[in-house]
PDB file of C-alpha atoms in Angstrom:
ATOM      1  CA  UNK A   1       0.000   0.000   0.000  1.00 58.00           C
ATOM      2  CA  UNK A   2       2.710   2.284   0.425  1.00 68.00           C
ATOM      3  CA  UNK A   3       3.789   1.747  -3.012  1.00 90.00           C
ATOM      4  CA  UNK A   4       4.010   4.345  -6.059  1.00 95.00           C
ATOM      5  CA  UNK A   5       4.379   2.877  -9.499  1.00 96.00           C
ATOM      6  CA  UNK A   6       6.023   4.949 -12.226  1.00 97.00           C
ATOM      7  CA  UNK A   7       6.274   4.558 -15.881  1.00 96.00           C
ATOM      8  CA  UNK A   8       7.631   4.748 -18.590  1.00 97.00           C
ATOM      9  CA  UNK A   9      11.336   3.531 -17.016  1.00 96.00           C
ATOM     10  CA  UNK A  10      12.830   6.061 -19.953  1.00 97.00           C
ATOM     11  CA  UNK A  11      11.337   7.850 -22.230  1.00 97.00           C
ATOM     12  CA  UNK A  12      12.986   9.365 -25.517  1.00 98.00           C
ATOM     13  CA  UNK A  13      11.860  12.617 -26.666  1.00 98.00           C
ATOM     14  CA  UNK A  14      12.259  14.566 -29.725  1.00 98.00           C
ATOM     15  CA  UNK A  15      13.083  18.815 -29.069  1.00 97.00           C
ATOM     16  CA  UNK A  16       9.497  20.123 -29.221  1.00 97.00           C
ATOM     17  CA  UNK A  17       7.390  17.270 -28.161  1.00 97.00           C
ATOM     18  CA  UNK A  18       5.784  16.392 -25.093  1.00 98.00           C
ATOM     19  CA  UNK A  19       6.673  14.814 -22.755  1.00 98.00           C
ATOM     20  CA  UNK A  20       4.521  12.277 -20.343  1.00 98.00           C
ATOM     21  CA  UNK A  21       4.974  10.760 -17.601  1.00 98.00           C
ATOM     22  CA  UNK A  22       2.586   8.393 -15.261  1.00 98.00           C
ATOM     23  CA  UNK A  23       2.364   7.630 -11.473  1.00 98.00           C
ATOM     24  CA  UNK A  24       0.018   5.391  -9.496  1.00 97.00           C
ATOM     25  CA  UNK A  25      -0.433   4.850  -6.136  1.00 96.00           C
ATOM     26  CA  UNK A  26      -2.384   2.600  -3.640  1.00 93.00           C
ATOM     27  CA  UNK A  27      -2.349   4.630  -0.353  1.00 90.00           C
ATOM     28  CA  UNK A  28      -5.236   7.191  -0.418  1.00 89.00           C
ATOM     29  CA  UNK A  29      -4.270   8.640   2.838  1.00 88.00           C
ATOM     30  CA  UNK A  30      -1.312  10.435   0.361  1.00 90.00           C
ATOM     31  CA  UNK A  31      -2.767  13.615   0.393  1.00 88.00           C
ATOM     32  CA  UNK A  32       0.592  15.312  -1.173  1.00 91.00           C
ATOM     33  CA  UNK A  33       2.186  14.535  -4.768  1.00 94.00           C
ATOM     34  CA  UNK A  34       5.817  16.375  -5.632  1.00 94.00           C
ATOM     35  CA  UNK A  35       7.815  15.955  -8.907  1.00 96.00           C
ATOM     36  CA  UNK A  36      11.460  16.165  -8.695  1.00 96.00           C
ATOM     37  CA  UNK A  37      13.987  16.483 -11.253  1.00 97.00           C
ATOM     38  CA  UNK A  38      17.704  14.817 -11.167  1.00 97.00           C
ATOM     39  CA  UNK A  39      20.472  15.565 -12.973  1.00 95.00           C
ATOM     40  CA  UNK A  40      23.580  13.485 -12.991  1.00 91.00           C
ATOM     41  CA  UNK A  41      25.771  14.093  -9.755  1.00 87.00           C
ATOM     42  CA  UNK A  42      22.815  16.264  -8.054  1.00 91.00           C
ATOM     43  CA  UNK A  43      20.408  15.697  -5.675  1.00 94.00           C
ATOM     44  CA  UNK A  44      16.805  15.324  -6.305  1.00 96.00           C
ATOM     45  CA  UNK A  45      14.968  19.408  -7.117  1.00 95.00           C
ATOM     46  CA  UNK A  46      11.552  19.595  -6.385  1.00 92.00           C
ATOM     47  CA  UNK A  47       9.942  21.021  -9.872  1.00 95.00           C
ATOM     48  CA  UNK A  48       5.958  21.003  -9.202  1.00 94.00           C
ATOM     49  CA  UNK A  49       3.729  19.542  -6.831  1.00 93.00           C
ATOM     50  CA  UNK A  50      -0.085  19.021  -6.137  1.00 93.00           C
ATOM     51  CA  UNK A  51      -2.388  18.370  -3.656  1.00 90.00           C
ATOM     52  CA  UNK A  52      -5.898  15.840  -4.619  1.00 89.00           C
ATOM     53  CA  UNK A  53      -8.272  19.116  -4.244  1.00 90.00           C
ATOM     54  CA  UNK A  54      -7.104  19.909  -7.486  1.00 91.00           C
ATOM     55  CA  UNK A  55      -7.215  18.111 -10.789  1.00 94.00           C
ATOM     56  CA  UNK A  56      -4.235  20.042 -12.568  1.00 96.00           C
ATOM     57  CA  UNK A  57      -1.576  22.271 -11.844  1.00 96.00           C
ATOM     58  CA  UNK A  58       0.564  24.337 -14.736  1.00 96.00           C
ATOM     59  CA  UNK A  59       3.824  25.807 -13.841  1.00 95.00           C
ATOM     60  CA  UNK A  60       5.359  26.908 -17.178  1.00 96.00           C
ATOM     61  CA  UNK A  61       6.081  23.867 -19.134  1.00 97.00           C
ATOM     62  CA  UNK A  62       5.383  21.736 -16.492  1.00 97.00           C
ATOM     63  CA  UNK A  63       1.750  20.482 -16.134  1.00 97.00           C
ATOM     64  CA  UNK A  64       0.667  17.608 -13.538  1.00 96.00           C
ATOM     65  CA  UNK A  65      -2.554  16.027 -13.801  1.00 96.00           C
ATOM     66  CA  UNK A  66      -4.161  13.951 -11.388  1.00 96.00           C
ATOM     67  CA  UNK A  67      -7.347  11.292 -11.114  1.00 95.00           C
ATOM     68  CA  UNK A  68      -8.431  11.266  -7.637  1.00 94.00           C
ATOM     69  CA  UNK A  69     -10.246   7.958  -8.346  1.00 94.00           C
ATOM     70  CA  UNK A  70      -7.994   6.328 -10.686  1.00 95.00           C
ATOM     71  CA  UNK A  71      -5.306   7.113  -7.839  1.00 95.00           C
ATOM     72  CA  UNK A  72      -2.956   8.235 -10.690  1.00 96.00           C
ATOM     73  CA  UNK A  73      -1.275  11.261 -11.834  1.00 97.00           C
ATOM     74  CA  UNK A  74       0.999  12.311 -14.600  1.00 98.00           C
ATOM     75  CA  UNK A  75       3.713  14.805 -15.473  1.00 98.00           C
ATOM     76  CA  UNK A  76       3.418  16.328 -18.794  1.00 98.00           C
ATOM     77  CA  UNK A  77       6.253  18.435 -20.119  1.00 98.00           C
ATOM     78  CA  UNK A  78       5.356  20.313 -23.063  1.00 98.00           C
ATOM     79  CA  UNK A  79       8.138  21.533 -26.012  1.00 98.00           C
ATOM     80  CA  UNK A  80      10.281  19.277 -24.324  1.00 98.00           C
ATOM     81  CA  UNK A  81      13.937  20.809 -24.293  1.00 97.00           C
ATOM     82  CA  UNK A  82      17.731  19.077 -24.387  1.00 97.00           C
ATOM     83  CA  UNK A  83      18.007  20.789 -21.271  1.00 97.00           C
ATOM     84  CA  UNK A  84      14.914  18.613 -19.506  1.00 97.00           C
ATOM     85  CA  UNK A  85      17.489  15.827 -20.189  1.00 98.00           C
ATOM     86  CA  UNK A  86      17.236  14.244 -16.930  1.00 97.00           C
ATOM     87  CA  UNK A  87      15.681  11.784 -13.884  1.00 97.00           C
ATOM     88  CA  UNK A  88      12.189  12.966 -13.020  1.00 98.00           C
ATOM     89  CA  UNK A  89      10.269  11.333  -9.458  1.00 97.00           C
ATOM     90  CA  UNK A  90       6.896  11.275  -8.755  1.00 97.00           C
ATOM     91  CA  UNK A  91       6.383  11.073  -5.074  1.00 95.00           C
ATOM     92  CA  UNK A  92       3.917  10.993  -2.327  1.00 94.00           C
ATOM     93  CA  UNK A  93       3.652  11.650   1.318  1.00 90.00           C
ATOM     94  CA  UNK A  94       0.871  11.872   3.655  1.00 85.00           C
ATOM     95  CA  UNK A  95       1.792  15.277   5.382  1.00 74.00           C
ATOM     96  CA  UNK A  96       0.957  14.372   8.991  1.00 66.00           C
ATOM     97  CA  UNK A  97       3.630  11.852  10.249  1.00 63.00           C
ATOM     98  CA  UNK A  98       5.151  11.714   6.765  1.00 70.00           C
ATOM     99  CA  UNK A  99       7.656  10.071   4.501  1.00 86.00           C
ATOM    100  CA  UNK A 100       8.266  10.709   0.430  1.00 89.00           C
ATOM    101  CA  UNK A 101       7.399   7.196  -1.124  1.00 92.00           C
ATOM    102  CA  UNK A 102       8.904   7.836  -4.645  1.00 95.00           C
ATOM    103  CA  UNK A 103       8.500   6.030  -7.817  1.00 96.00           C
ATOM    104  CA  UNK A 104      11.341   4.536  -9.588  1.00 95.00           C
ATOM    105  CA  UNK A 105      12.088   7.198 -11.940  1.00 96.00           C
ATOM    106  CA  UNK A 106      11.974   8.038 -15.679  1.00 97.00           C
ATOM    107  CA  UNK A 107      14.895   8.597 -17.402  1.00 97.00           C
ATOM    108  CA  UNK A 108      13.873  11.038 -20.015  1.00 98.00           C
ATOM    109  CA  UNK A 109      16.250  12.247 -23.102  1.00 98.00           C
ATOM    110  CA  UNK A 110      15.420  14.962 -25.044  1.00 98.00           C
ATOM    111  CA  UNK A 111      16.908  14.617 -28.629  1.00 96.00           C
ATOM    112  CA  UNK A 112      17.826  17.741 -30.330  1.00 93.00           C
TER     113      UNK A 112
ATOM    114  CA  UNK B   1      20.049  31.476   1.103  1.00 69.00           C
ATOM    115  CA  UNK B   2      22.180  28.136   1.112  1.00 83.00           C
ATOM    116  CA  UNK B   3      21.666  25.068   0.433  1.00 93.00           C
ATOM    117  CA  UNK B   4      21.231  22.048   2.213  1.00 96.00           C
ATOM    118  CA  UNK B   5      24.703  21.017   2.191  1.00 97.00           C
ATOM    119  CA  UNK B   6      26.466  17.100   2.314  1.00 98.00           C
ATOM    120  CA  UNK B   7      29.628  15.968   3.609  1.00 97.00           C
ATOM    121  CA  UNK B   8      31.383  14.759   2.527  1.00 97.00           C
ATOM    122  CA  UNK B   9      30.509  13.926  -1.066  1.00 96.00           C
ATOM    123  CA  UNK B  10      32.448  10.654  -1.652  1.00 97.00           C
ATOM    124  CA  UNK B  11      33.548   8.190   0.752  1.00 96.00           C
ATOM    125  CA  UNK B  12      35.265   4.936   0.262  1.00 98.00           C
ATOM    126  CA  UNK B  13      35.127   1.998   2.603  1.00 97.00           C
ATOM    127  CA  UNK B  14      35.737  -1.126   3.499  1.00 97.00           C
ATOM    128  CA  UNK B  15      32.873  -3.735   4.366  1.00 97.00           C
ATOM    129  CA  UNK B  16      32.913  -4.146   8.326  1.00 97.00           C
ATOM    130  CA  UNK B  17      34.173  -0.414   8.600  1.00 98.00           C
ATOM    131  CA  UNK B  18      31.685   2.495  10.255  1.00 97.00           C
ATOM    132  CA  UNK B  19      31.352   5.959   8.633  1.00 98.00           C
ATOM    133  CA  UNK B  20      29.252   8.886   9.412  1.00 98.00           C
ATOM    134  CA  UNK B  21      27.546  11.337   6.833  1.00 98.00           C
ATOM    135  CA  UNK B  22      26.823  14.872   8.186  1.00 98.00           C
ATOM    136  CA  UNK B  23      23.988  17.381   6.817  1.00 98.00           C
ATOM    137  CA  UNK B  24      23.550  20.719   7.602  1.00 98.00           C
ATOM    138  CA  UNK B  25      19.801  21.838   6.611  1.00 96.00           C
ATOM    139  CA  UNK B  26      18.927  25.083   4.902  1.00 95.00           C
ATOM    140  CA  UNK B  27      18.582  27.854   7.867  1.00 94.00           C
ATOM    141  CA  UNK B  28      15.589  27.858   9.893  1.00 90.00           C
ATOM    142  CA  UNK B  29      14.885  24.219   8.700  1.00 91.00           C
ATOM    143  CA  UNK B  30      14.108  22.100  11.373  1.00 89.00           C
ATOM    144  CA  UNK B  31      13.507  18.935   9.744  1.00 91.00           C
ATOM    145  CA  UNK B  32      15.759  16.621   8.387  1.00 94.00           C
ATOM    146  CA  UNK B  33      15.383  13.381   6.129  1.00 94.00           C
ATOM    147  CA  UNK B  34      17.783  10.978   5.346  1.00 97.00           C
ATOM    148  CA  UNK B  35      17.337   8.777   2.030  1.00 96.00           C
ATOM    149  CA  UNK B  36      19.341   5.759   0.487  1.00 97.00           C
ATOM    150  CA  UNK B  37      19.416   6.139  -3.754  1.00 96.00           C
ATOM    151  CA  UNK B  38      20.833   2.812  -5.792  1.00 95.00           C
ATOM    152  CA  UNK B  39      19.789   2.237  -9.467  1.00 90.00           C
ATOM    153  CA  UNK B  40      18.120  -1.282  -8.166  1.00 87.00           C
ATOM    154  CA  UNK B  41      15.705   0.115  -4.949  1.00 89.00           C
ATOM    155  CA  UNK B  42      15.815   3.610  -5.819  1.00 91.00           C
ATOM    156  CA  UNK B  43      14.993   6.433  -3.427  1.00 94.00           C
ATOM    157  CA  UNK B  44      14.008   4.749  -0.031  1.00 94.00           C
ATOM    158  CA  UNK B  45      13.516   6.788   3.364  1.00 94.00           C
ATOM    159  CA  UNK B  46      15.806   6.404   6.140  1.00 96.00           C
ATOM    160  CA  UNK B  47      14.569   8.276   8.966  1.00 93.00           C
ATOM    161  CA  UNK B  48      13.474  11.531   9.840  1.00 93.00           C
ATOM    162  CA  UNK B  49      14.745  13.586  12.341  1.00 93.00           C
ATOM    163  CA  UNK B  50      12.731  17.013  14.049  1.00 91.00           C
ATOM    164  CA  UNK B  51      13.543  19.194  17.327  1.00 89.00           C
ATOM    165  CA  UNK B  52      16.688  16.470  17.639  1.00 93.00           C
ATOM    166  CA  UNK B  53      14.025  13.340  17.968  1.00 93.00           C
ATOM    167  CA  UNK B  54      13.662  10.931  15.664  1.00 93.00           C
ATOM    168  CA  UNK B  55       9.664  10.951  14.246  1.00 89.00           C
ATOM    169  CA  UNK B  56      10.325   8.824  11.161  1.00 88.00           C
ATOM    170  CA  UNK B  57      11.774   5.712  10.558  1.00 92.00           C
ATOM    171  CA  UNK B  58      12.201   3.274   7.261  1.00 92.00           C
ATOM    172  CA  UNK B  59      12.260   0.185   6.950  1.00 92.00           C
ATOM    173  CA  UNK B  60      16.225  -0.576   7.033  1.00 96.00           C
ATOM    174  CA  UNK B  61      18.415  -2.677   9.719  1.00 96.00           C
ATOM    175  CA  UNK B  62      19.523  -0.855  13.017  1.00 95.00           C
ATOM    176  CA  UNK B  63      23.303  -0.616  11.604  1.00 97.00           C
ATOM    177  CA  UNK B  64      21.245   2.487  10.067  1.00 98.00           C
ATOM    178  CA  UNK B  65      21.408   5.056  12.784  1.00 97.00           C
ATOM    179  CA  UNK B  66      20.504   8.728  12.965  1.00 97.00           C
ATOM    180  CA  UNK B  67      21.027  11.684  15.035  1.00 97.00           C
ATOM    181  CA  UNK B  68      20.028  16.077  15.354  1.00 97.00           C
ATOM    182  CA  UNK B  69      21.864  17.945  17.392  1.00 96.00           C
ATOM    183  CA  UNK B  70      20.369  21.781  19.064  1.00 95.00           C
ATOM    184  CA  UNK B  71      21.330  23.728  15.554  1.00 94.00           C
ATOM    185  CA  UNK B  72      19.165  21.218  12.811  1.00 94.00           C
ATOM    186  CA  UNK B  73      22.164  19.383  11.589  1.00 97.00           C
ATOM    187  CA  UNK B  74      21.976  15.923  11.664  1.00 98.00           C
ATOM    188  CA  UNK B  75      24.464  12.951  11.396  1.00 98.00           C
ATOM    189  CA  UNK B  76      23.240   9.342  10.009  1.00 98.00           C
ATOM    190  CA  UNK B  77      26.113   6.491  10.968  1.00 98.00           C
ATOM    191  CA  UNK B  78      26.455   3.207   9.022  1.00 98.00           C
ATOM    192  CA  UNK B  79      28.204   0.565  11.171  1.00 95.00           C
ATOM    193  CA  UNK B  80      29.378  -3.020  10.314  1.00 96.00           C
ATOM    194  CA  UNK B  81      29.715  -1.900   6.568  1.00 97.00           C
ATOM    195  CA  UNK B  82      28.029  -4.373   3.848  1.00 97.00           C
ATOM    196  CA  UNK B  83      28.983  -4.051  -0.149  1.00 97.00           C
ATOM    197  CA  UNK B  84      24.959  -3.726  -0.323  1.00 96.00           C
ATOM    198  CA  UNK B  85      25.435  -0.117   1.320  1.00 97.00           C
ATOM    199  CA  UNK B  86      27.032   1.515  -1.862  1.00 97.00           C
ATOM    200  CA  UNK B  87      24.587   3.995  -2.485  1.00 97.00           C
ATOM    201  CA  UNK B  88      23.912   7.814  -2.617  1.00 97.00           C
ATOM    202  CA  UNK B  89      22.711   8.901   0.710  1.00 98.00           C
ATOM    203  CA  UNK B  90      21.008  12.209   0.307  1.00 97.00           C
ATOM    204  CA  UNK B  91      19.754  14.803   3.038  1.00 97.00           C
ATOM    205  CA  UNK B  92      16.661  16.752   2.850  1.00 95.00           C
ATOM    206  CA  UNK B  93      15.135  19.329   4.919  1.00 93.00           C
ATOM    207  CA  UNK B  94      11.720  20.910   5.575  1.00 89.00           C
ATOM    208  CA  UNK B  95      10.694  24.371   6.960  1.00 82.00           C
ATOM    209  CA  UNK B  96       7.945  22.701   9.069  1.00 69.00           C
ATOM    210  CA  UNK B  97       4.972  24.828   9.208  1.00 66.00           C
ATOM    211  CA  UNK B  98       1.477  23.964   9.131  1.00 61.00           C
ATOM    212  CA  UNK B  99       0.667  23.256   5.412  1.00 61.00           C
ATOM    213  CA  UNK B 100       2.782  21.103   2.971  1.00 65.00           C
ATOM    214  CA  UNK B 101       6.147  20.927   3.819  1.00 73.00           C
ATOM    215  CA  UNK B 102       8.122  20.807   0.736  1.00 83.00           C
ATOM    216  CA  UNK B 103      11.649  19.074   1.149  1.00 88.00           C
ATOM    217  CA  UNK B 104      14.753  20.478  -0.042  1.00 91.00           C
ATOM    218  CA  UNK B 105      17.794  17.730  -1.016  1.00 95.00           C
ATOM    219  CA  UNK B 106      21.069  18.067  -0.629  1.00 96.00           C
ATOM    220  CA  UNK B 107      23.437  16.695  -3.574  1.00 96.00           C
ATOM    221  CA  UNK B 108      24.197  13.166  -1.264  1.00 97.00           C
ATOM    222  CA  UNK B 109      26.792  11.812  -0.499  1.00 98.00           C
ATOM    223  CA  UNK B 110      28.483   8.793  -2.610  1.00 97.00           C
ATOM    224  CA  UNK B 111      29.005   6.101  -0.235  1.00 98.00           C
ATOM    225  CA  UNK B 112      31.615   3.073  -1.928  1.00 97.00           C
ATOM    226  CA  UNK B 113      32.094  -0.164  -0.072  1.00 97.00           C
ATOM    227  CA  UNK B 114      34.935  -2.509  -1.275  1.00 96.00           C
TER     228      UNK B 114
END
């Protein structure tokens, strides 16, 4: 239950396109859903995050969506960029008493 | 403001050695988390660590051990070292105030057992 399943495992991206990836999770007391961003030799950045009240958030580029009763939630990137080259979490906690349970990461390359 | 900051960033060990990692949270954070990162579990919680007390604890053996002192920085100690403990172990702090508490990460610390 406290599981969070994320896919694609890598994901290959042309300069321009979109970029998507998808989360689910079992634990509905998560009430809390950050996306972080690695780059090689760095630790995880936090890059958007959303709370179940809401059905999408758009922060520039960066777009999540999320289905409350699907218990899933997805990253899109839009006009991917070389520079996006990188690890991308999806994580959840359940704020009171809390731990991140993260996915196992996307490797996504953006092709120029 | 800084950074959360690591140190050190590598360390190389030998299996049945100790070693300590140290953090030092972004100012006025008072919560720290400690994470292990490998390619084949990926990110998995430690512990947590708030007001020097450990509220948080993962699911790893009790070699694993943790530690705040009065200022926010916290130490995490690996004894009786296995090869299975190569990993990235990576800090993160919170401001903790009512609300979400984002966490912040540090860039880890690259932990090699031989």
């Amino acid at each position: 239950q406290q599981q969070v399943k994320q896919s694609p495992q890598s994901l290959i991206v042309q300069k321009g396109g979109i970029s998507i990836i998808n989360c689910a999770y079992e634990n509905t007391a998560f009430d809390y859903f950050p996306w972080y961003q690695q780059f090689p030799g760095k630790g995880p950045a936090l890059l958007i995050a959303i709370r179940p009240d809401v059905s999408e958030k758009k922060e520039g580029r960066f777009t999540i969506s999320f289905n409350k009763s699907a218990k899933q939630f997805s990253l899109h990137i839009m006009d991917s960029q070389p520079g996006d080259s990188a690890t991308y979490f999806c994580a959840a906690i359940r704020q009171v008493g809390g731990k991140l349970i993260f996915g196992q990461g996307t490797e996504l390359s953006v092709k120029p | 403001k800084a950074g959360v900051t690591q140190t050190p960033r590598y360390l190389i060990k030998t299996r049945g050695q100790q070693v300590t990692l140290s953090c030092s949270p972004i100012s006025g954070h008072r919560s720290v988390s400690w994470y292990q990162q490998t390619p084949g579990q990926g990110l998995q919680f430690l512990f947590e660590y708030f007001s020097e007390t450990q509220r948080n604890k993962g699911n790893f053996p009790g070699r694993f051990s943790g530690r705040q002192f009065s200022n926010s920085r916290s130490e995490m100690n690996v004894s009786t070292l296995e090869l299975g403990d190569s990993a990235l172990y990576l800090c993160a702090s919170s401001l903790e105030v009512a609300g979400y508490n984002e966490q912040f990460f540090g860039p880890g610390t690259r932990l090699t057992v031989l």
